[in-house]
Coordinates of C-alpha atoms and ligand atoms in Angstrom, one line a residue:
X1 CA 22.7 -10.7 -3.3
X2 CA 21.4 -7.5 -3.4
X3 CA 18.5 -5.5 -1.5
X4 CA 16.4 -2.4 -2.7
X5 CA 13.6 -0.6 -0.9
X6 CA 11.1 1.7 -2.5
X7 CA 8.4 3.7 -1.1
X8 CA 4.7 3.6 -1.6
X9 CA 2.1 6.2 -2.7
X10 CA -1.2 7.9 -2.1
X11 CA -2.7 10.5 -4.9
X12 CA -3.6 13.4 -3.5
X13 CA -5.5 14.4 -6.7
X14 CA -5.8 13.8 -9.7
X15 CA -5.9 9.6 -10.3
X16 CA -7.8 8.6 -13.1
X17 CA -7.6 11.7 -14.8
X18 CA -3.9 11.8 -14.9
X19 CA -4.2 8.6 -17.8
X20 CA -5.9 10.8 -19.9
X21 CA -3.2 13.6 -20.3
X22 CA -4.7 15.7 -17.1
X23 CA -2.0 16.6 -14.4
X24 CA -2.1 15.0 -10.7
X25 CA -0.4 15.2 -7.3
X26 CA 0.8 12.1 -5.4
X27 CA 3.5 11.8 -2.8
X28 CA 5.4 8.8 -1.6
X29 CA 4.5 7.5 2.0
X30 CA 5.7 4.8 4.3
X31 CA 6.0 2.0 4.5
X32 CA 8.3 0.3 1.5
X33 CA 8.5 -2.6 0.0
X34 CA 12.0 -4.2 0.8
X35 CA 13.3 -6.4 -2.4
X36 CA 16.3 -9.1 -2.6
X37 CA 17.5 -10.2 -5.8
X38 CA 20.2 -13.0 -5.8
X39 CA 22.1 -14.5 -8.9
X40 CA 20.6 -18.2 -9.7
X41 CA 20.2 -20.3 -12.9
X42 CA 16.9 -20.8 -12.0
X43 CA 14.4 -18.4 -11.8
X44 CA 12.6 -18.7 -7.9
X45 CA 10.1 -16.1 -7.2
X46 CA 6.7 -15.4 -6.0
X47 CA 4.4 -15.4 -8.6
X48 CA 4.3 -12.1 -10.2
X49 CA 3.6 -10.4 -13.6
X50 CA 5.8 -7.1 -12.7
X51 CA 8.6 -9.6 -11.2
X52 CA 8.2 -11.5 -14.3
X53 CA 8.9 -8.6 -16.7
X54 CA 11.7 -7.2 -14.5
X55 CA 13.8 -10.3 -15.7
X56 CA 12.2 -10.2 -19.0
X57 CA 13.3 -6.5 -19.7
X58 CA 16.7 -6.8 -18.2
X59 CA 17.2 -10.5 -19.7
X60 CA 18.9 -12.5 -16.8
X61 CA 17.5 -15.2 -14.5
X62 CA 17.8 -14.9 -10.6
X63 CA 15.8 -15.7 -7.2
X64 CA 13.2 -12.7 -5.4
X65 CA 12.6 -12.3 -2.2
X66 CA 10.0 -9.8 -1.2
X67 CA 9.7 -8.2 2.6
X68 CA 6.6 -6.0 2.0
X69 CA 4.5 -4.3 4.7
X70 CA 2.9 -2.2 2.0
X71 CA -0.4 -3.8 1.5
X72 CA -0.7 -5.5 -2.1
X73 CA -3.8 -4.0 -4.4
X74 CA -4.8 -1.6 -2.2
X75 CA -4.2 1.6 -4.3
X76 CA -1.0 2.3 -2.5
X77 CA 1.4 1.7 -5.4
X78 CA 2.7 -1.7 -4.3
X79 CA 3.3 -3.2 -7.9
X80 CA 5.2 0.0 -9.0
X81 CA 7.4 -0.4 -5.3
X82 CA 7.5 -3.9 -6.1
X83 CA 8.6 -3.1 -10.3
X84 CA 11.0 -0.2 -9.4
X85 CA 13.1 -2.4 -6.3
X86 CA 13.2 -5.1 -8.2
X87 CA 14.7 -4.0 -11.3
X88 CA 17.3 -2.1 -8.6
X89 CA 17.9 -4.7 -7.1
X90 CA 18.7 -6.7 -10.8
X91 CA 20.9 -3.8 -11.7
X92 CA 23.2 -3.8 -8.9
X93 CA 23.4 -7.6 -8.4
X94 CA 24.2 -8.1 -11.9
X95 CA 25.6 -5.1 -12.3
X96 CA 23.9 -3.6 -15.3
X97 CA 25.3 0.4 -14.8
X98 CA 21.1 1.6 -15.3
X99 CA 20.5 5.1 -13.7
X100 CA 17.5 6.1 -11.5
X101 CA 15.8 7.3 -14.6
X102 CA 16.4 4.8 -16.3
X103 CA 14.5 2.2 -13.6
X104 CA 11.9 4.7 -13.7
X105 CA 11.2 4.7 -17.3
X106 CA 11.9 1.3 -17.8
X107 CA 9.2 0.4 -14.5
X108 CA 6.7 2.5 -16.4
X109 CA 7.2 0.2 -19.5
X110 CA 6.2 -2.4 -17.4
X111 CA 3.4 -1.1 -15.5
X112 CA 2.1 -0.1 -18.7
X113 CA 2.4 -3.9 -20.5
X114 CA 0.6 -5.3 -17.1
X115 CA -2.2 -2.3 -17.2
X116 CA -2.9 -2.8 -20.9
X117 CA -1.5 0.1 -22.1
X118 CA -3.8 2.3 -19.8
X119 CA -1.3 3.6 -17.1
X120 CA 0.1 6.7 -15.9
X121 CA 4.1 7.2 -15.0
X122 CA 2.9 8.4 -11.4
X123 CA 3.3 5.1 -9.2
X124 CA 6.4 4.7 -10.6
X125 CA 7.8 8.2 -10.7
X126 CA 6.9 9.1 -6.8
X127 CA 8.4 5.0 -5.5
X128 CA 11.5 5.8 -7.6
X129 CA 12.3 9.4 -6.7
X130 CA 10.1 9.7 -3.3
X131 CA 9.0 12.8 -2.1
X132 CA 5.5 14.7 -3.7
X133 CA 5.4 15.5 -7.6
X134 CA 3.4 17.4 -9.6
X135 CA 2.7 14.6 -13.0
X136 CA 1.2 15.2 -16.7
X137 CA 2.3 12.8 -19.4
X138 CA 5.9 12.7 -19.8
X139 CA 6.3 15.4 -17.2
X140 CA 7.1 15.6 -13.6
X141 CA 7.4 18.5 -11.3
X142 CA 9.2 17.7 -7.8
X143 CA 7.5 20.0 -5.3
X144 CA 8.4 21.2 -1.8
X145 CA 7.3 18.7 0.7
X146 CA 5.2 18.9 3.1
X147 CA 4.6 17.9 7.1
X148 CA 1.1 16.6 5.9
X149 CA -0.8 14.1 8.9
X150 CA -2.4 11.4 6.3
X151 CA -4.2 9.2 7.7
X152 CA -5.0 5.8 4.8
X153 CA -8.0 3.6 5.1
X154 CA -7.7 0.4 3.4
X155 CA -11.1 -1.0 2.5
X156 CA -9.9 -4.5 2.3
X157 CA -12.0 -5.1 -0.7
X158 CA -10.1 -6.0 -3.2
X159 CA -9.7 -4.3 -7.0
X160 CA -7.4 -4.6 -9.9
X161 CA -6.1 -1.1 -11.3
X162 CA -6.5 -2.1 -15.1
X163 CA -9.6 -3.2 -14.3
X164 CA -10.6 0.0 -13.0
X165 CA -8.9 1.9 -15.5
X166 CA -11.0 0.1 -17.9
X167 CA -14.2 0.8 -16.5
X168 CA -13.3 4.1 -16.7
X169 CA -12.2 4.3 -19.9
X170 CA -15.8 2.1 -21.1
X171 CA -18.2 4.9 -19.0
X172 CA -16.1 7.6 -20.8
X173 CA -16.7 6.0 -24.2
X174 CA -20.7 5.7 -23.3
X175 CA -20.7 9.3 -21.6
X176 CA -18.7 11.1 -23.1
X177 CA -20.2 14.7 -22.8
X178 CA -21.0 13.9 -19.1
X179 CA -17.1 12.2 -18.3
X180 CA -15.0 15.1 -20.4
X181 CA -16.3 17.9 -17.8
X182 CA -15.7 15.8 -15.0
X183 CA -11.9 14.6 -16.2
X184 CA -11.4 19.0 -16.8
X185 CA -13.1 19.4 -13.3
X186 CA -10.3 17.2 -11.9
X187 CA -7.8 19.0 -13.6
X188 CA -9.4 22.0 -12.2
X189 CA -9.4 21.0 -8.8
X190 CA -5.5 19.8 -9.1
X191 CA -4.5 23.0 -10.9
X192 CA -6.2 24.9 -7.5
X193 CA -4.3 22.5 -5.0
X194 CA -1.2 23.4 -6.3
X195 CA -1.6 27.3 -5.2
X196 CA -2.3 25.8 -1.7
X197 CA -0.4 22.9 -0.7
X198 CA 0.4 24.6 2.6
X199 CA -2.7 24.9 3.6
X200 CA -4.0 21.7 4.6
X201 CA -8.0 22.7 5.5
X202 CA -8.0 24.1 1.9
X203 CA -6.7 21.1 0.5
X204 CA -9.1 19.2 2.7
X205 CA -12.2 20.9 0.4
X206 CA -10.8 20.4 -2.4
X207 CA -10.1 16.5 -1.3
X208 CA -13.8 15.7 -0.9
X209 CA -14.4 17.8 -4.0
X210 CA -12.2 15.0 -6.1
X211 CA -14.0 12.1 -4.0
X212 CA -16.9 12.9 -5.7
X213 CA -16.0 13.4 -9.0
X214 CA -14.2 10.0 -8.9
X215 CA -17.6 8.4 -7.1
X216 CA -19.2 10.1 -10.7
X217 CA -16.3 7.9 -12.9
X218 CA -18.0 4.7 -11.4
X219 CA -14.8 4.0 -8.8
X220 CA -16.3 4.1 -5.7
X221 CA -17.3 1.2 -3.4
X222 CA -19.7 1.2 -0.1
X223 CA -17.1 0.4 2.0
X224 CA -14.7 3.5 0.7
X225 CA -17.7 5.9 1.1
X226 CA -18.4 4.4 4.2
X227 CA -14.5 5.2 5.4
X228 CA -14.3 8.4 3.9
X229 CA -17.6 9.6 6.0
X230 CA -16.3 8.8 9.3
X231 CA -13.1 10.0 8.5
X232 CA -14.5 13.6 7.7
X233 CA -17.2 13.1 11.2
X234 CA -14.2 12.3 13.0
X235 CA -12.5 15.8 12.0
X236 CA -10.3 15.3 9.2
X237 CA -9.8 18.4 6.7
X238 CA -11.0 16.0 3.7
X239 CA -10.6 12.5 2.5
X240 CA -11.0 10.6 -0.7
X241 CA -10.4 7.5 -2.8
X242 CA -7.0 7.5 -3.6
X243 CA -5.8 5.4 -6.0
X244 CA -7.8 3.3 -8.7
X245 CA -10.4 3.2 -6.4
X246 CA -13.6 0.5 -6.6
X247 CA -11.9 -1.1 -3.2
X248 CA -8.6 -0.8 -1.8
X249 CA -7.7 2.7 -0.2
X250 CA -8.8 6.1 1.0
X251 CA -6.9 8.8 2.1
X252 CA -7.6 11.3 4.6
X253 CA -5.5 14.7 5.4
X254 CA -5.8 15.5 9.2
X255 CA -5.0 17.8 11.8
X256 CA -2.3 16.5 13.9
X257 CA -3.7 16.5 17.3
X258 CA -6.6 14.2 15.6
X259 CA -5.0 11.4 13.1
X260 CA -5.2 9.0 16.8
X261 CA -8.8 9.6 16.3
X262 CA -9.5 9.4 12.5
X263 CA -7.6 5.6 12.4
X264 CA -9.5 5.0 15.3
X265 CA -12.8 5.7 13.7
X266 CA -12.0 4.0 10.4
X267 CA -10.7 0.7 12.4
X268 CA -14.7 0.2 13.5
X269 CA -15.6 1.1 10.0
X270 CA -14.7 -2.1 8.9
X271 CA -11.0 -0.8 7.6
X272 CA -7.3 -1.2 8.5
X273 CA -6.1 2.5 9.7
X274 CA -2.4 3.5 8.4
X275 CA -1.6 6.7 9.8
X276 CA 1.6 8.1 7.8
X277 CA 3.8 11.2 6.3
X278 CA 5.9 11.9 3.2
X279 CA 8.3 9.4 2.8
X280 CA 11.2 11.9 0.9
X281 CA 13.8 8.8 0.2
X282 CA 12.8 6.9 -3.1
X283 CA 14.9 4.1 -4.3
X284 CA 17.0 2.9 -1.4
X285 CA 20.1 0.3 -1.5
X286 CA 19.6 -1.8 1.9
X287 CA 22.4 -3.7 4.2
X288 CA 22.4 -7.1 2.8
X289 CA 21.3 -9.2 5.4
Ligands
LIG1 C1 -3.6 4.1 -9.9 O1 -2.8 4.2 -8.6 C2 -3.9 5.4 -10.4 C3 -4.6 5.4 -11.8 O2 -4.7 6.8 -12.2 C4 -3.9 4.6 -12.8 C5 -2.5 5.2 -13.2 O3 -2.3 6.4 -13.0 O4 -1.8 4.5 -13.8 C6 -6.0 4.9 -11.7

C-alpha cells in the first residue's frame, strides 16, 4: 500500500491564455488531495477518467482510495492533484523507479487525452513541484514565493474545464480579431505581474484587470461576478476567476488583517470561503495508515 499527497492550485493570471502558447502564473495552495494505491488483481476505484488512465499509462491493475478535501471541478486543480498522486502512488507501490518529472510529464499526457487535446502543463506542473511558477508551453520558471493572503470563493456551480476550453477556443474561431488582442492583453497583464509579485495592491489591479478580460472570453458566470464584487467591497487588493471559469472558483488576494472578512462576505454571497497561502511541498509520500 502506498500513499501520495499533492497540492492544489489557483492561477493568478494567465488561464485560458496559457493553452494558446501565452505565459501564466499559478501557485499551489492547500489543501491536497491524499491518494492510496494498493496492489490487487482487480481494479477497485472510484469512477474516474484521470484514475483510469493512471493504470492505463503505467499498465498494472490495483485498488484507489481517495481522501480529498480539495473540492472536485471547482477550478482548483483537483484532477491534476488527483492524476499526479495517483500515478505516485502506482510508482512506489509497484515500484516502477519514475522521477518527479517524469509523473509530471506523464500527468500532463493525461490531462491532455481527458481535455481533448486542449490543456496546458500548469495544473500539473504546480501539484507536482508545489510552490508558484511562471508557465509557457514546454517551459516553467519556479519563482520566489510569496506570503500572499488568498482568499478562494467557490461558486458551487458546477463546470467542466474542456468544456470551457472549448468555448473558448469556438468564440476565438468566430472572433478572431476581437479574442487575439484580448489573449496578448493577458499576456500583457502576466508579463507586468511578474515585475511586481511583492507587491500585492499592484497585483490586486492587475487581478481585476484579468477578470475582465476572461468575463470577455465568455467564462464568467453570475454567481462568480457576484463573488468577486463583494470580495473587492469587502477590501481585497483584487479578485478574479481563477481557473477555467463559467462556475467553480474565484480567487481573491487580501490584506491580512481583512481575509476573516472577505470569506465572510463571500459565505452570504451564496459561496463556500477557503481562506489559504502557498502550499511550497508538491508531491508528498504519506505515512501509510
Ligand atoms: C484550467 O485550470 C486552466 C485552463 O487554462 C486550462 C489549462 O490550462 O489546461 C482553462
Amino acid at each position: 500500500m502506498a500513499t501520495w499527497s499533492a497540492p492544489g492550485k489557483v492561477f493568478l493570471f494567465g488561464e485560458h491564455a496559457v493553452v494558446y502558447g501565452k505565459p501564466g502564473i499559478a501557485l499551489a495552495i492547500r489543501p491536497r488531495v491524499y491518494v492510496t494505491v494498493r496492489k490487487t488483481s482487480h481494479a477497485h476505484h472510484a469512477k474516474s477518467p484521470y484514475i483510469d488512465q493512471c493504470f492505463k499509462e503505467l499498465n498494472v491493475k490495483g485498488s484507489v482510495y481517495i481522501n480529498s478535501q480539495l473540492p472536485s471541478s471547482s477550478g482548483l486543480g483537483s484532477s491534476a492533484a488527483v492524476t499526479v498522486a495517483t500515478l505516485a502512488a502506482i510508482n512506489d507501490e509497484f515500484g516502477l523507479g519514475k522521477t518527479r518529472d517524469q509523473i509530471a510529464e506523464l500527468a500532463f499526457k493525461i490531462e491532455k487525452r481527458v481535455q481533448k487535446g486542449r490543456a496546458s502543463p500548469t495544473d500539473t506542473t504546480v501539484s507536482t513541484y508545489g510552490g508558484m511558477f511562471l508557465i509557457k508551453e514546454g517551459t516553467r520558471k519556479r519563482l520566489a514565493p510569496q506570503n500572499y493572503h488568498l482568499v478562494v470563493g467557490n461558486s458551487q456551480a458546477t463546470h467542466s474545464t474542456a468544456r470551457m476550453v472549448e468555448k473558448v477556443a469556438d468564440l476565438k474561431g468566430k472572433y478572431p480579431t476581437i479574442c487575439e488582442p484580448v489573449l496578448n492583453a493577458i499576456e500583457a497583464i502576466t508579463l507586468d505581474a511578474m515585475k511586481h509579485l511583492d507587491e500585492p495592491q499592484y497585483l490586486g489591479r492587475l487581478m481585476d484587470m484579468n477578470h475582465a478580460l476572461l468575463d470577455v472570453l465568455g467564462v464568467g458566470h453570475p454567481h462568480l461576478s457576484r463573488l468577486v464584487l463583494a470580495a473587492r467591497a469587502t477590501g481585497a487588493y483584487g479578485a478574479k476567476i481563477t481557473g477555467a471559469g463559467g462556475g467553480g472558483c474565484m480567487v481573491a488576494l487580501a490584506p491580512k488583517n481583512l481575509k476573516a472578512r472577505i470569506a465572510g462576505a463571500l459565505e452570504v454571497t451564496e459561496g463556500r470561503a477557503l481562506i489559504t497561502c502557498l502550499d511550497t511541498e508538491g508531491l508528498r509520500k504519506e505515512k501509510d495508515a
